[in-house]
Coordinates of C-alpha atoms in Angstrom, one line a residue:
X1 CA 45.0 37.2 35.4
X2 CA 46.4 40.6 34.4
X3 CA 46.1 43.3 37.1
X4 CA 45.9 46.9 36.2
X5 CA 48.9 49.0 37.1
X6 CA 48.5 51.1 40.4
X7 CA 47.2 54.5 40.1
X8 CA 49.2 57.4 41.7
X9 CA 47.7 59.4 44.6
X10 CA 47.5 62.6 42.6
X11 CA 45.7 60.7 39.8
X12 CA 43.4 59.1 42.3
X13 CA 42.6 62.4 43.9
X14 CA 42.1 64.0 40.5
X15 CA 39.7 61.2 39.6
X16 CA 37.6 60.8 42.8
X17 CA 38.0 63.8 45.3
X18 CA 35.5 66.5 44.9
X19 CA 36.6 69.8 43.6
X20 CA 35.5 71.5 46.8
X21 CA 38.1 69.7 48.8
X22 CA 40.9 70.0 46.4
X23 CA 40.4 73.7 45.9
X24 CA 40.8 74.6 49.6
X25 CA 44.0 76.4 50.3
X26 CA 46.5 74.2 52.1
X27 CA 48.0 77.1 54.2
X28 CA 44.8 78.3 55.6
X29 CA 43.5 77.1 59.0
X30 CA 40.0 76.9 60.1
X31 CA 38.7 77.0 63.6
X32 CA 35.6 75.1 64.3
X33 CA 33.9 73.1 66.9
X34 CA 34.8 69.5 67.4
X35 CA 31.3 68.2 66.6
X36 CA 31.1 70.0 63.4
X37 CA 34.5 68.8 62.4
X38 CA 33.6 65.2 63.1
X39 CA 30.5 65.5 61.0
X40 CA 32.5 67.1 58.2
X41 CA 35.1 64.3 58.4
X42 CA 32.3 61.6 58.4
X43 CA 30.8 63.2 55.3
X44 CA 34.2 63.3 53.6
X45 CA 34.9 59.7 54.6
X46 CA 31.6 58.5 53.1
X47 CA 32.3 60.5 49.9
X48 CA 35.8 58.9 49.8
X49 CA 34.4 55.4 50.1
X50 CA 32.0 56.1 47.3
X51 CA 34.8 57.4 45.1
X52 CA 36.9 54.3 46.0
X53 CA 34.1 52.0 44.9
X54 CA 33.8 53.9 41.7
X55 CA 37.5 53.8 41.3
X56 CA 37.6 50.0 41.7
X57 CA 34.9 49.6 39.1
X58 CA 36.8 51.8 36.7
X59 CA 39.9 49.8 37.3
X60 CA 38.1 46.5 36.5
X61 CA 36.6 48.0 33.3
X62 CA 40.0 49.3 32.2
X63 CA 41.5 45.8 32.8
X64 CA 38.8 44.2 30.7
X65 CA 39.3 46.7 27.9
X66 CA 43.1 46.1 28.1
X67 CA 42.6 42.3 27.7
X68 CA 40.2 42.8 24.9
X69 CA 42.5 45.2 23.1
X70 CA 45.4 42.8 23.5
X71 CA 43.4 40.0 21.9
X72 CA 42.3 42.2 19.1
X73 CA 45.9 43.3 18.5
X74 CA 47.0 39.7 18.4
X75 CA 44.2 38.7 16.0
X76 CA 45.0 41.6 13.8
X77 CA 48.7 40.7 13.8
X78 CA 47.8 37.1 12.8
X79 CA 45.6 38.4 10.0
X80 CA 48.3 40.7 8.8
X81 CA 50.8 37.8 8.9
X82 CA 48.4 35.5 6.9
X83 CA 47.7 38.1 4.3
X84 CA 51.4 38.7 4.0
X85 CA 52.0 35.0 3.5
X86 CA 49.3 34.7 0.9
X87 CA 50.8 37.7 -0.9
X88 CA 54.2 36.0 -0.9
X89 CA 52.6 32.8 -2.3
X90 CA 50.8 34.7 -5.0
X91 CA 54.0 36.4 -6.0
X92 CA 55.8 33.1 -6.1
X93 CA 53.1 31.4 -8.2
X94 CA 53.1 34.4 -10.5
X95 CA 56.8 34.1 -10.9
X96 CA 56.5 30.3 -11.5
X97 CA 53.8 30.7 -14.1
X98 CA 55.8 33.3 -15.9
X99 CA 58.7 30.9 -16.1
X100 CA 56.4 28.0 -17.2
X101 CA 54.8 30.3 -19.8
X102 CA 58.2 31.3 -21.1
X103 CA 59.3 27.6 -21.3
X104 CA 56.1 26.6 -23.0
X105 CA 56.5 29.3 -25.6
X106 CA 59.9 27.8 -26.4
X107 CA 58.3 24.3 -27.2
X108 CA 57.7 23.3 -30.9
X109 CA 54.1 22.5 -31.7
X110 CA 53.2 19.5 -33.9
X111 CA 51.9 22.0 -36.5
X112 CA 55.4 23.5 -36.8
X113 CA 56.6 20.2 -38.2
X114 CA 53.4 19.5 -40.2
X115 CA 53.3 20.2 -43.9
X116 CA 50.0 22.2 -43.7
X117 CA 48.4 24.0 -46.5
X118 CA 49.6 27.6 -46.7
X119 CA 47.3 30.4 -45.8
X120 CA 47.4 31.7 -49.4
X121 CA 46.1 28.3 -50.7
X122 CA 43.3 28.1 -48.2
X123 CA 39.9 28.5 -49.6
X124 CA 38.3 32.0 -49.3
X125 CA 35.5 30.9 -47.0
X126 CA 38.1 29.6 -44.5
X127 CA 40.1 32.8 -44.4
X128 CA 39.9 34.8 -41.2
X129 CA 41.8 37.5 -39.3
X130 CA 42.1 35.5 -36.1
X131 CA 45.5 33.6 -36.2
X132 CA 44.2 30.9 -34.0
X133 CA 41.1 30.2 -36.1
X134 CA 43.2 30.5 -39.2
X135 CA 45.5 27.7 -37.9
X136 CA 42.5 25.5 -37.0
X137 CA 41.1 25.9 -40.5
X138 CA 44.4 24.9 -42.0
X139 CA 44.6 21.8 -39.7
X140 CA 41.0 20.8 -40.7
X141 CA 41.8 21.2 -44.3
X142 CA 44.9 19.0 -43.8
X143 CA 42.8 16.3 -42.0
X144 CA 40.3 16.1 -44.9
X145 CA 43.1 15.8 -47.4
X146 CA 44.7 13.0 -45.4
X147 CA 41.4 11.1 -45.1
X148 CA 41.0 11.3 -48.9
X149 CA 44.6 9.9 -49.3
X150 CA 43.9 7.1 -46.8
X151 CA 40.8 6.0 -48.8
X152 CA 42.8 6.2 -52.0
X153 CA 45.6 4.1 -50.4
X154 CA 43.1 1.4 -49.3
X155 CA 41.6 1.2 -52.8
X156 CA 45.0 0.9 -54.3
X157 CA 45.9 -1.8 -51.8
X158 CA 42.9 -3.8 -52.8
X159 CA 43.8 -3.4 -56.4
X160 CA 47.3 -4.5 -55.6
X161 CA 46.0 -7.7 -53.8
X162 CA 43.8 -8.5 -56.8
X163 CA 46.6 -8.0 -59.2
X164 CA 48.9 -10.2 -57.1
X165 CA 46.3 -13.0 -57.0
X166 CA 45.9 -12.6 -60.8
X167 CA 49.6 -12.7 -61.3
X168 CA 49.9 -15.8 -59.2
X169 CA 47.2 -17.6 -61.3
X170 CA 49.0 -16.5 -64.5
X171 CA 52.3 -17.6 -63.0
X172 CA 50.9 -21.1 -62.2
X173 CA 49.5 -21.3 -65.8
X174 CA 52.9 -20.3 -67.1
X175 CA 54.6 -23.0 -65.1
X176 CA 52.3 -25.5 -66.7
X177 CA 52.7 -24.0 -70.1
X178 CA 56.0 -25.8 -71.0
X179 CA 54.5 -29.1 -70.1
X180 CA 51.4 -28.5 -72.2
X181 CA 53.5 -27.2 -75.1
X182 CA 55.7 -30.3 -74.9
X183 CA 52.7 -32.5 -74.9
X184 CA 51.2 -30.6 -77.8
X185 CA 54.4 -30.9 -79.7
X186 CA 54.5 -34.7 -79.1
X187 CA 50.9 -35.1 -80.4
X188 CA 51.6 -32.8 -83.3
X189 CA 54.7 -34.8 -84.1
X190 CA 52.8 -38.0 -84.1
X191 CA 50.1 -36.6 -86.4
X192 CA 52.8 -35.1 -88.7
X193 CA 54.5 -38.5 -88.9
X194 CA 51.3 -40.2 -89.8
X195 CA 50.5 -37.8 -92.7
X196 CA 54.1 -37.7 -93.9
X197 CA 54.4 -41.5 -93.8
X198 CA 51.4 -41.9 -96.1
X199 CA 51.9 -38.8 -98.3
X200 CA 53.1 -40.7 -101.3
X201 CA 51.7 -44.1 -100.5
X202 CA 48.2 -45.5 -101.0
X203 CA 46.1 -45.1 -97.9
X204 CA 44.2 -48.0 -96.5
X205 CA 40.8 -48.8 -97.9
X206 CA 38.3 -46.1 -97.0
X207 CA 40.7 -43.6 -95.6
X208 CA 40.5 -41.4 -98.6
X209 CA 36.8 -41.7 -99.1
X210 CA 35.3 -38.3 -100.3
X211 CA 32.1 -39.1 -98.4
X212 CA 33.9 -38.7 -95.0
X213 CA 33.2 -35.0 -95.0
X214 CA 29.4 -35.7 -95.3
X215 CA 29.4 -38.0 -92.2
X216 CA 27.6 -36.7 -89.0
X217 CA 30.0 -35.4 -86.4
X218 CA 30.1 -38.5 -84.1
X219 CA 30.7 -40.9 -87.0
X220 CA 33.2 -38.5 -88.6
X221 CA 35.3 -38.4 -85.4
X222 CA 35.0 -42.2 -85.1
X223 CA 36.0 -42.6 -88.7
X224 CA 39.0 -40.3 -88.5
X225 CA 40.2 -41.7 -85.2
X226 CA 39.9 -45.3 -86.3
X227 CA 41.7 -44.4 -89.6
X228 CA 44.6 -42.8 -87.7
X229 CA 44.8 -45.8 -85.4
X230 CA 45.1 -48.1 -88.4
X231 CA 47.8 -45.9 -89.8
X232 CA 49.7 -45.9 -86.5
X233 CA 49.8 -49.7 -86.3
X234 CA 53.2 -51.2 -86.4
X235 CA 51.8 -54.6 -87.3
X236 CA 48.7 -55.4 -89.4
X237 CA 45.7 -56.2 -87.1
X238 CA 43.0 -56.8 -89.7
X239 CA 41.0 -53.7 -88.6
X240 CA 39.1 -52.1 -91.5
X241 CA 36.6 -49.2 -91.6
X242 CA 34.5 -48.1 -94.6
X243 CA 31.6 -45.7 -95.5
X244 CA 28.4 -46.9 -97.1
X245 CA 25.5 -44.9 -98.5
X246 CA 25.0 -42.0 -101.0
X247 CA 26.4 -38.6 -100.1
X248 CA 24.0 -36.9 -102.5
X249 CA 21.1 -37.7 -100.1
X250 CA 22.7 -35.9 -97.2
X251 CA 21.6 -32.3 -97.9
X252 CA 17.9 -33.3 -98.3
X253 CA 18.1 -35.3 -95.1
X254 CA 19.7 -32.4 -93.2
X255 CA 16.9 -30.1 -94.4
X256 CA 14.2 -32.5 -93.2
X257 CA 15.9 -32.9 -89.8
X258 CA 16.2 -29.1 -89.3
X259 CA 12.4 -28.9 -89.4
X260 CA 11.9 -31.5 -86.7
X261 CA 13.4 -29.8 -83.6
X262 CA 10.2 -30.1 -81.7
X263 CA 9.9 -33.7 -82.6
X264 CA 13.4 -34.3 -81.4
X265 CA 12.6 -32.7 -78.1
X266 CA 9.5 -34.8 -77.6
X267 CA 11.2 -38.0 -78.5
X268 CA 14.1 -37.3 -76.2
X269 CA 11.9 -36.5 -73.2
X270 CA 9.8 -39.6 -73.8
X271 CA 6.5 -37.6 -74.3
X272 CA 4.2 -37.7 -77.3
X273 CA 2.4 -34.8 -78.9
X274 CA -1.3 -34.3 -78.0
X275 CA -2.6 -34.1 -81.6
X276 CA -3.6 -37.3 -83.3
X277 CA -1.7 -36.7 -86.5
X278 CA 1.7 -36.8 -84.7
X279 CA 0.6 -39.8 -82.6
X280 CA 0.5 -42.0 -85.7
X281 CA 3.5 -44.0 -86.4
X282 CA 3.0 -43.3 -90.1
X283 CA 3.3 -39.5 -89.7
X284 CA 6.3 -37.8 -91.5
X285 CA 7.7 -36.8 -88.1
X286 CA 7.7 -40.3 -86.7
X287 CA 9.1 -41.7 -89.9
X288 CA 11.9 -39.1 -89.9
X289 CA 12.6 -39.7 -86.2
X290 CA 13.2 -43.4 -86.9
X291 CA 15.2 -42.8 -90.1
X292 CA 19.0 -43.1 -89.9
X293 CA 21.5 -40.9 -91.6
X294 CA 22.1 -41.8 -95.3
X295 CA 25.7 -42.7 -94.5
X296 CA 26.7 -45.5 -92.2
X297 CA 30.1 -46.9 -91.0
X298 CA 31.2 -50.4 -91.4
X299 CA 33.9 -51.6 -89.0
X300 CA 35.4 -55.1 -89.3
X301 CA 38.2 -57.1 -87.7
X302 CA 39.6 -60.1 -89.5
X303 CA 42.1 -62.4 -87.8
X304 CA 43.3 -65.9 -88.4
X305 CA 40.6 -67.3 -86.1
X306 CA 37.6 -65.0 -86.2
X307 CA 36.0 -62.2 -88.2
X308 CA 33.8 -59.6 -86.5
X309 CA 31.8 -56.8 -88.2
X310 CA 29.9 -53.8 -86.8
X311 CA 27.4 -51.4 -88.6
X312 CA 27.2 -48.0 -87.0
X313 CA 24.1 -45.8 -87.8
X314 CA 23.2 -42.3 -86.6
X315 CA 19.7 -41.3 -85.8
X316 CA 19.9 -37.4 -85.5
X317 CA 16.5 -36.9 -84.0
X318 CA 16.9 -39.6 -81.4
X319 CA 20.5 -38.5 -81.1
X320 CA 22.1 -41.9 -80.8
X321 CA 24.2 -44.4 -82.6
X322 CA 23.1 -48.0 -82.9
X323 CA 25.3 -51.1 -83.3
X324 CA 24.0 -53.9 -85.5
X325 CA 25.1 -57.4 -86.1
X326 CA 27.6 -57.7 -83.1
X327 CA 26.6 -55.3 -80.3
X328 CA 29.6 -53.9 -78.4
X329 CA 30.5 -50.8 -76.5
X330 CA 32.0 -47.7 -78.3
X331 CA 35.5 -47.2 -79.3
X332 CA 36.5 -43.7 -78.5
X333 CA 35.2 -41.1 -76.1
X334 CA 33.6 -39.0 -78.8
X335 CA 31.9 -42.0 -80.5
X336 CA 31.1 -43.6 -77.2
X337 CA 29.2 -40.5 -76.1
X338 CA 26.6 -41.3 -78.8
X339 CA 26.4 -45.0 -78.2
X340 CA 24.1 -47.2 -76.1
X341 CA 25.6 -50.2 -74.4
X342 CA 23.5 -53.2 -75.4
X343 CA 25.8 -56.2 -74.9
X344 CA 23.1 -58.4 -73.2
X345 CA 20.2 -57.4 -75.5
X346 CA 18.8 -54.9 -73.0
X347 CA 19.6 -51.2 -72.5
X348 CA 22.0 -50.8 -69.6
X349 CA 23.0 -47.1 -69.4
X350 CA 23.1 -44.1 -71.6
X351 CA 26.8 -43.7 -72.0
X352 CA 26.5 -40.4 -73.7
X353 CA 25.4 -38.8 -70.4
X354 CA 27.9 -40.8 -68.4
X355 CA 30.9 -39.8 -70.6
X356 CA 29.8 -36.2 -70.7
X357 CA 29.9 -36.2 -66.9
X358 CA 33.2 -38.0 -67.0
X359 CA 34.7 -35.2 -69.1
X360 CA 33.1 -32.4 -67.0
X361 CA 34.3 -34.0 -63.7
X362 CA 37.9 -34.7 -64.8
X363 CA 40.1 -32.6 -62.7
X364 CA 43.2 -32.5 -65.0
X365 CA 44.2 -33.2 -68.6
X366 CA 45.8 -36.4 -67.4
X367 CA 42.4 -37.8 -66.4
X368 CA 41.1 -37.1 -69.9
X369 CA 44.2 -38.7 -71.5
X370 CA 43.6 -41.7 -69.2
X371 CA 40.1 -42.0 -70.5
X372 CA 41.3 -41.8 -74.1
X373 CA 44.0 -44.5 -73.4
X374 CA 41.2 -46.8 -72.1
X375 CA 39.3 -46.3 -75.4
X376 CA 42.5 -47.1 -77.4
X377 CA 42.8 -50.2 -75.2
X378 CA 39.4 -51.3 -76.3
X379 CA 40.5 -50.8 -80.0
X380 CA 43.5 -52.9 -79.4
X381 CA 41.3 -55.6 -77.8
X382 CA 39.0 -55.6 -80.9
X383 CA 41.8 -55.7 -83.3
X384 CA 43.3 -58.8 -81.6
X385 CA 46.6 -57.1 -80.6
X386 CA 46.3 -58.1 -77.0
X387 CA 47.3 -61.6 -75.9
X388 CA 44.5 -63.8 -74.8
X389 CA 41.8 -61.9 -76.8
X390 CA 41.4 -64.3 -79.6
X391 CA 37.8 -65.3 -79.1
X392 CA 35.0 -62.8 -79.8
X393 CA 33.3 -63.4 -76.5
X394 CA 36.5 -62.7 -74.5
X395 CA 37.0 -59.5 -76.6
X396 CA 33.5 -58.3 -75.9
X397 CA 33.9 -59.0 -72.1
X398 CA 37.2 -57.2 -72.0
X399 CA 35.7 -54.2 -73.9
X400 CA 32.7 -54.1 -71.6
X401 CA 35.1 -54.2 -68.6
X402 CA 36.9 -51.2 -69.9
X403 CA 33.7 -49.3 -70.3
X404 CA 32.5 -50.3 -66.8
X405 CA 35.8 -49.1 -65.4
X406 CA 35.3 -45.7 -66.9
X407 CA 31.7 -45.5 -65.6
X408 CA 32.8 -46.6 -62.2
X409 CA 35.5 -43.9 -62.0
X410 CA 32.8 -41.4 -62.9
X411 CA 30.5 -42.7 -60.1
X412 CA 33.4 -42.6 -57.6
X413 CA 34.2 -39.0 -58.5
X414 CA 30.6 -38.0 -58.3
X415 CA 30.2 -39.7 -54.9
X416 CA 33.3 -38.0 -53.4
X417 CA 32.1 -34.6 -54.6
X418 CA 28.7 -35.2 -52.9
X419 CA 30.3 -36.3 -49.7
X420 CA 32.6 -33.3 -49.6
X421 CA 29.7 -31.0 -50.3
X422 CA 27.7 -32.5 -47.5
X423 CA 30.6 -32.1 -45.0
X424 CA 31.2 -28.5 -46.1
X425 CA 27.7 -27.6 -44.9
X426 CA 28.1 -29.6 -41.7
X427 CA 25.7 -32.4 -42.7
X428 CA 26.2 -36.2 -42.7
X429 CA 26.0 -37.6 -46.3
X430 CA 23.0 -39.8 -46.9
X431 CA 23.4 -43.6 -46.9
X432 CA 20.9 -46.0 -48.5
X433 CA 19.3 -48.4 -46.0
X434 CA 21.0 -46.5 -43.1
X435 CA 18.3 -47.6 -40.6
X436 CA 18.8 -51.2 -41.5
X437 CA 22.5 -51.2 -40.7
X438 CA 22.3 -48.7 -37.9
X439 CA 18.9 -49.2 -36.3
X440 CA 19.6 -47.7 -32.8
X441 CA 18.7 -44.1 -32.2
X442 CA 21.7 -42.0 -32.5
X443 CA 22.6 -39.9 -29.5
X444 CA 25.8 -38.4 -30.8
X445 CA 25.5 -35.3 -33.0
X446 CA 27.8 -33.7 -35.5
X447 CA 28.2 -30.3 -33.9
X448 CA 30.6 -28.7 -36.4
X449 CA 32.6 -29.5 -39.5
X450 CA 35.6 -27.5 -40.6
X451 CA 37.5 -28.0 -43.9
X452 CA 41.2 -27.8 -43.4
X453 CA 43.9 -26.8 -45.9
X454 CA 45.0 -30.0 -47.6
X455 CA 47.5 -28.5 -50.1
X456 CA 50.6 -30.6 -50.1
X457 CA 49.3 -32.7 -47.2
X458 CA 49.7 -36.5 -47.3
X459 CA 48.5 -39.5 -45.3
X460 CA 50.6 -42.7 -45.6
X461 CA 52.5 -41.1 -48.4
X462 CA 49.3 -40.4 -50.5
X463 CA 48.1 -37.0 -51.6
X464 CA 44.8 -35.8 -50.1
X465 CA 41.6 -34.7 -51.9
X466 CA 40.2 -33.1 -48.7
X467 CA 40.8 -32.8 -45.0
X468 CA 38.2 -32.1 -42.3
X469 CA 38.0 -31.5 -38.6
X470 CA 34.8 -32.8 -37.1
X471 CA 33.4 -32.1 -33.6
X472 CA 31.1 -34.8 -32.3
X473 CA 29.3 -34.3 -29.0
X474 CA 27.5 -36.8 -26.7
X475 CA 26.3 -36.0 -23.2
X476 CA 28.3 -32.8 -23.3
X477 CA 31.5 -34.5 -24.1
X478 CA 33.3 -33.2 -27.2
X479 CA 35.1 -35.7 -29.5
X480 CA 37.4 -34.2 -32.1
X481 CA 37.9 -36.2 -35.2
X482 CA 40.3 -35.4 -38.1
X483 CA 39.3 -37.1 -41.4
X484 CA 41.8 -37.3 -44.2
X485 CA 40.3 -38.3 -47.6
X486 CA 43.0 -39.5 -50.1
X487 CA 42.9 -38.4 -53.7
X488 CA 42.7 -42.0 -54.8
X489 CA 39.4 -42.6 -52.9
X490 CA 37.9 -45.2 -52.7
X491 CA 41.0 -47.3 -53.6
X492 CA 42.5 -46.0 -50.4
X493 CA 40.2 -45.5 -47.5
X494 CA 39.8 -42.2 -45.6
X495 CA 41.8 -42.1 -42.3
X496 CA 40.1 -41.1 -39.1
X497 CA 41.9 -39.9 -35.9
X498 CA 40.1 -39.3 -32.6
X499 CA 41.1 -37.0 -29.7
X500 CA 39.5 -35.9 -26.5
X501 CA 40.4 -33.2 -24.0
X502 CA 42.2 -34.2 -20.8
X503 CA 39.3 -32.9 -18.7
X504 CA 36.8 -35.1 -20.7
X505 CA 39.1 -38.1 -20.3
X506 CA 39.3 -37.6 -16.5
X507 CA 35.5 -37.2 -16.3
X508 CA 34.7 -40.2 -18.3
X509 CA 37.7 -42.3 -17.5
X510 CA 38.3 -42.8 -21.2
X511 CA 41.7 -44.2 -22.1
X512 CA 43.7 -43.7 -25.3
X513 CA 43.1 -47.4 -26.1
X514 CA 39.4 -46.7 -26.3
X515 CA 39.8 -44.0 -28.9
X516 CA 42.5 -46.0 -30.8
X517 CA 40.2 -49.0 -30.9
X518 CA 37.3 -46.9 -32.3
X519 CA 39.7 -45.4 -34.9
X520 CA 40.9 -48.9 -35.9
X521 CA 37.2 -50.1 -36.2
X522 CA 36.5 -47.2 -38.5
X523 CA 39.7 -47.2 -40.5
X524 CA 40.3 -50.9 -41.1
X525 CA 37.2 -53.0 -40.7
X526 CA 34.5 -51.1 -42.7
X527 CA 35.3 -52.9 -46.0
X528 CA 34.1 -56.1 -44.3
X529 CA 30.7 -54.5 -43.8
X530 CA 30.7 -53.3 -47.4
X531 CA 31.2 -56.9 -48.6
X532 CA 28.4 -58.2 -46.4
X533 CA 26.0 -55.5 -47.7
X534 CA 27.4 -55.7 -51.3
X535 CA 27.6 -51.9 -51.2
X536 CA 29.5 -49.9 -53.8
X537 CA 33.1 -49.0 -52.8
X538 CA 32.4 -45.3 -53.0
X539 CA 30.0 -45.5 -50.1
X540 CA 32.8 -46.3 -47.6
X541 CA 33.0 -42.8 -46.3
X542 CA 29.3 -42.7 -45.4
X543 CA 29.6 -46.1 -43.6
X544 CA 32.7 -44.8 -41.7
X545 CA 30.9 -41.7 -40.5
X546 CA 27.9 -43.6 -39.2
X547 CA 30.0 -46.3 -37.7
X548 CA 32.0 -43.7 -35.9
X549 CA 28.9 -42.1 -34.4
X550 CA 27.6 -45.5 -33.3
X551 CA 30.9 -46.4 -31.6
X552 CA 30.8 -43.0 -29.7
X553 CA 27.2 -43.7 -28.7
X554 CA 28.1 -47.1 -27.3
X555 CA 31.2 -45.8 -25.5
X556 CA 29.3 -43.1 -23.7
X557 CA 26.4 -45.4 -22.9
X558 CA 28.7 -48.1 -21.3
X559 CA 30.5 -45.4 -19.4
X560 CA 27.2 -44.2 -17.9
X561 CA 25.6 -47.6 -17.2
X562 CA 26.5 -50.4 -14.9
X563 CA 24.3 -53.5 -15.7
X564 CA 24.6 -57.2 -16.3
X565 CA 27.6 -56.7 -18.4
X566 CA 29.8 -56.1 -15.5
X567 CA 32.3 -53.3 -14.8
X568 CA 33.2 -52.4 -18.4
X569 CA 33.8 -48.8 -17.5
X570 CA 36.4 -47.4 -20.0
X571 CA 37.2 -50.9 -21.3
X572 CA 34.7 -51.8 -23.9
X573 CA 37.0 -50.9 -26.8
X574 CA 40.2 -51.4 -25.0
X575 CA 42.7 -54.1 -26.0
X576 CA 42.3 -55.8 -22.6
X577 CA 38.8 -57.0 -23.4
X578 CA 39.9 -58.6 -26.7
X579 CA 40.9 -62.3 -27.0
X580 CA 44.4 -63.5 -27.6
X581 CA 43.6 -64.1 -31.3
X582 CA 44.6 -60.6 -32.0
X583 CA 43.7 -57.0 -31.3
X584 CA 40.3 -56.9 -33.0
X585 CA 37.5 -54.6 -32.1
X586 CA 33.9 -55.6 -32.0
X587 CA 31.5 -56.0 -34.9
X588 CA 27.9 -55.0 -35.2
X589 CA 25.4 -57.9 -35.2
X590 CA 21.8 -56.7 -35.5
X591 CA 20.5 -60.3 -34.7
X592 CA 21.8 -60.2 -31.1
X593 CA 19.6 -57.2 -30.1
X594 CA 20.4 -54.5 -27.7
X595 CA 21.9 -56.7 -25.0
X596 CA 24.5 -58.1 -27.5
X597 CA 25.3 -54.9 -29.2
X598 CA 28.6 -56.2 -30.5
X599 CA 30.0 -59.6 -31.0
X600 CA 33.6 -60.6 -31.2
X601 CA 35.0 -61.1 -34.6

């Protein structure tokens, strides 16, 4: 602890001795009795002791005050040092901020390099005296202008894309134009040769008949086409066409027909009028409906062995052409569209509707030309130019076969369009008697169907009409199937290819041979089922899709079940279960029931 410094004798006397003692003169001497002196000294001694106690208390108090003052001085010094340090920091920060502000003022703002609208061009309502607000107004005006330009750019980009697509279409048409022009030139050259060849010579009988212009359109086309065919023949075939009837009766007949539009509609739809007058077969409407055109065509073929003749009449109200004497199919597409096939004595099909559909569904001009070539083929058969067509019955059968080929092509094209439309919406195409051929309840489902780009794609060297990616699920297992439909369907069968993820293979222990065997079953052996069912060839795709689902059902069922069949896990469609006769998959046999789901071929 700190002790107070010692106090001098003089200071101590000045602090504690009474004034009465200090004021006594030092040189003076007093004479007194000893007892009185002792008493006086005792009193002085007591007073000195009291002053000494007071002195010690004062010393202690002074020491405490000294310690307290020292601590206060130290605290004040520390506070002064702290304030001084903070002042130094503030001065340093001030200097740093001044330097940073100066450096920032030297930076270029984005607005310095931006082509903003000038203050003079700014609208009056945006003018202000505040430079900062003035700059904000200019920036906002620039933002609105750029948004307008961006919208304009998007609109122009869309127009550019549309123009590119249009230019692409026109370019493709231009590429096809030389071919079409060459074909037109060839046809025009043939026609020109025909007319120039017979310009100065006598035309065949009936080719210059003035009544041709009065013929109804179907017979006129038939007449002109047959006449041109006769003129183009390099060797005489005995084919002859002529017109019979009075042309003067045609105007009156046309006027009568013009007033019977309602009768034509009722006859075509197969319904009769409600009033009794029109129900009578003797009514003018009924008589007119059953009256042929005044002009008829006579077509005959005369060879060394046989002579055949046809009479073609046109009933405008019924809108058909009848064939008399020797029924046969039509000759050309235009005439055939107004002709009923009646080779066996009973009406088979309205070929007018069938041929209209054939023309509407023809994808290219080549298809139309192919149909016309088939019609010319029939003309050649009738005129006896083809070897082996000498007898009339054989000619009629050959002509009917040509017609049936045309109708079959129309049916095949219609079926393919229906199948593709069904797959486009993710639905299986319908199949007649599907439950009879596939009676078990189907557990596999067609989850999705995606049409892939088939432009330029081929399968086995053949162009494709369509290509699909199917996803079939069964018990949570996804099977991916790619289906490639050739353009020559159903001459060439669609090709199926199955795939399964590695995780699904490991879970089900499905080997590649299983999927390959299912693909072979669907790709190669469906025609056998068509022969058994006597089904049309164009239904092969519907059979393939259902056969595929059935195979997937059975594969998943055998994978999940261990019964009397033994351990067939993952081996039902594998090659190891097939006999040594060949790698043949299994064939559906409904007579064996569920336990014999497949039998070996």
